[in-house]
Amino acid sequence: MNKIASFTVNHLDLLTGVYVSRKDYLGDQVLTTFDLRFTRPNEEPPMDNPGIHSIEHLVATFLRNHREWADKTVYFGPMGCRTGNYLLLNGDYESKDIVPLMVETFEFIRDFQGEVPGASPKDCGNYLDMNLGMAKYLAKKFLDEVLYDIKPDRLIYPE
């Protein structure tokens, strides 16, 4: 079998950042998949399930209600390794194109008050597995360490 694209990324040199993971072409439509890397693979502990689950609910809700990006948002969800999330957008984008959106998104999480959207037994299959405090911590860490002063090596995958 051929190795899939995400397994060809050098995770030994991969930093936290915002990366274009792939682009898929469906007729004249382009879907851009972003790798939002929160923790350094094999160097930092992965995110815990309740924190990443809360981030998933908050980001999905925020983006699907965003005045500019709602209709372009296809999917947001965690990586199995728990070092980041994937964001799929309808359109042909580069990493730098979404940095302002990511700042807005993770400031929303950092400052969020109240119940996590969809955290009820009717709305979620594992509604008890939430931790808003951890989601806020991870959002602040991503903002402070990556997004607020993002460098070119955090926007393009290492060779």
PDB file of C-alpha atoms in Angstrom, residues 72-145:
ATOM      1  CA  LYS A  72     -16.693  27.665   3.718  1.00  0.00           C
ATOM      2  CA  THR A  73     -16.327  25.441   6.795  1.00  0.00           C
ATOM      3  CA  VAL A  74     -16.559  21.756   5.918  1.00  0.00           C
ATOM      4  CA  TYR A  75     -15.124  20.027   9.005  1.00  0.00           C
ATOM      5  CA  PHE A  76     -13.149  20.592  12.187  1.00  0.00           C
ATOM      6  CA  GLY A  77     -11.962  17.685  14.317  1.00  0.00           C
ATOM      7  CA  PRO A  78      -9.105  16.148  16.276  1.00  0.00           C
ATOM      8  CA  MET A  79      -6.185  14.114  15.009  1.00  0.00           C
ATOM      9  CA  GLY A  80      -5.957  10.607  16.389  1.00  0.00           C
ATOM     10  CA  CYS A  81      -2.535  11.384  17.873  1.00  0.00           C
ATOM     11  CA  ARG A  82      -4.117  14.272  19.842  1.00  0.00           C
ATOM     12  CA  THR A  83      -1.370  16.737  18.925  1.00  0.00           C
ATOM     13  CA  GLY A  84      -3.698  18.871  16.821  1.00  0.00           C
ATOM     14  CA  ASN A  85      -6.844  19.265  14.781  1.00  0.00           C
ATOM     15  CA  TYR A  86      -7.783  19.235  11.131  1.00  0.00           C
ATOM     16  CA  LEU A  87      -9.773  22.059   9.571  1.00  0.00           C
ATOM     17  CA  LEU A  88     -11.266  21.556   6.110  1.00  0.00           C
ATOM     18  CA  LEU A  89     -12.317  24.654   4.204  1.00  0.00           C
ATOM     19  CA  ASN A  90     -14.007  24.940   0.848  1.00  0.00           C
ATOM     20  CA  GLY A  91     -11.566  27.001  -1.214  1.00  0.00           C
ATOM     21  CA  ASP A  92      -7.938  27.243  -2.239  1.00  0.00           C
ATOM     22  CA  TYR A  93      -6.045  28.704   0.731  1.00  0.00           C
ATOM     23  CA  GLU A  94      -2.562  28.967   2.160  1.00  0.00           C
ATOM     24  CA  SER A  95      -1.725  28.849   5.863  1.00  0.00           C
ATOM     25  CA  LYS A  96      -1.204  32.607   6.138  1.00  0.00           C
ATOM     26  CA  ASP A  97      -4.735  33.170   4.784  1.00  0.00           C
ATOM     27  CA  ILE A  98      -6.391  31.742   7.888  1.00  0.00           C
ATOM     28  CA  VAL A  99      -4.122  33.040  10.658  1.00  0.00           C
ATOM     29  CA  PRO A 100      -6.436  35.996  11.464  1.00  0.00           C
ATOM     30  CA  LEU A 101      -9.395  33.589  11.569  1.00  0.00           C
ATOM     31  CA  MET A 102      -7.500  31.246  13.883  1.00  0.00           C
ATOM     32  CA  VAL A 103      -6.611  34.139  16.203  1.00  0.00           C
ATOM     33  CA  GLU A 104     -10.283  35.129  16.333  1.00  0.00           C
ATOM     34  CA  THR A 105     -11.351  31.508  16.872  1.00  0.00           C
ATOM     35  CA  PHE A 106      -8.945  30.724  19.691  1.00  0.00           C
ATOM     36  CA  GLU A 107      -9.552  34.060  21.417  1.00  0.00           C
ATOM     37  CA  PHE A 108     -13.229  33.053  21.388  1.00  0.00           C
ATOM     38  CA  ILE A 109     -12.331  29.806  23.178  1.00  0.00           C
ATOM     39  CA  ARG A 110      -9.907  31.470  25.606  1.00  0.00           C
ATOM     40  CA  ASP A 111     -12.588  33.986  26.619  1.00  0.00           C
ATOM     41  CA  PHE A 112     -15.616  31.660  26.465  1.00  0.00           C
ATOM     42  CA  GLN A 113     -17.979  31.611  29.432  1.00  0.00           C
ATOM     43  CA  GLY A 114     -20.890  29.252  29.983  1.00  0.00           C
ATOM     44  CA  GLU A 115     -21.747  25.741  28.907  1.00  0.00           C
ATOM     45  CA  VAL A 116     -19.881  24.143  26.013  1.00  0.00           C
ATOM     46  CA  PRO A 117     -22.293  24.091  23.037  1.00  0.00           C
ATOM     47  CA  GLY A 118     -23.737  20.651  22.398  1.00  0.00           C
ATOM     48  CA  ALA A 119     -22.556  19.229  25.745  1.00  0.00           C
ATOM     49  CA  SER A 120     -25.777  17.409  26.558  1.00  0.00           C
ATOM     50  CA  PRO A 121     -26.816  13.768  26.253  1.00  0.00           C
ATOM     51  CA  LYS A 122     -29.277  14.682  23.489  1.00  0.00           C
ATOM     52  CA  ASP A 123     -26.631  16.515  21.418  1.00  0.00           C
ATOM     53  CA  CYS A 124     -23.420  14.504  21.941  1.00  0.00           C
ATOM     54  CA  GLY A 125     -22.495  10.848  22.197  1.00  0.00           C
ATOM     55  CA  ASN A 126     -19.962  11.471  24.976  1.00  0.00           C
ATOM     56  CA  TYR A 127     -21.189  14.704  26.559  1.00  0.00           C
ATOM     57  CA  LEU A 128     -19.525  14.064  29.946  1.00  0.00           C
ATOM     58  CA  ASP A 129     -16.071  14.018  28.324  1.00  0.00           C
ATOM     59  CA  MET A 130     -15.641  17.821  28.342  1.00  0.00           C
ATOM     60  CA  ASN A 131     -13.220  20.159  30.096  1.00  0.00           C
ATOM     61  CA  LEU A 132     -13.740  23.835  29.313  1.00  0.00           C
ATOM     62  CA  GLY A 133     -10.859  24.882  31.574  1.00  0.00           C
ATOM     63  CA  MET A 134      -8.418  22.713  29.628  1.00  0.00           C
ATOM     64  CA  ALA A 135      -9.821  23.952  26.289  1.00  0.00           C
ATOM     65  CA  LYS A 136      -9.247  27.538  27.431  1.00  0.00           C
ATOM     66  CA  TYR A 137      -5.706  26.680  28.568  1.00  0.00           C
ATOM     67  CA  LEU A 138      -4.887  25.014  25.230  1.00  0.00           C
ATOM     68  CA  ALA A 139      -6.385  27.921  23.262  1.00  0.00           C
ATOM     69  CA  LYS A 140      -4.291  30.445  25.224  1.00  0.00           C
ATOM     70  CA  LYS A 141      -1.159  28.331  24.745  1.00  0.00           C
ATOM     71  CA  PHE A 142      -1.786  28.121  20.969  1.00  0.00           C
ATOM     72  CA  LEU A 143      -2.366  31.882  20.774  1.00  0.00           C
ATOM     73  CA  ASP A 144       0.685  32.820  22.852  1.00  0.00           C
ATOM     74  CA  GLU A 145       3.165  30.274  21.489  1.00  0.00           C
TER      75      GLU A 145
END
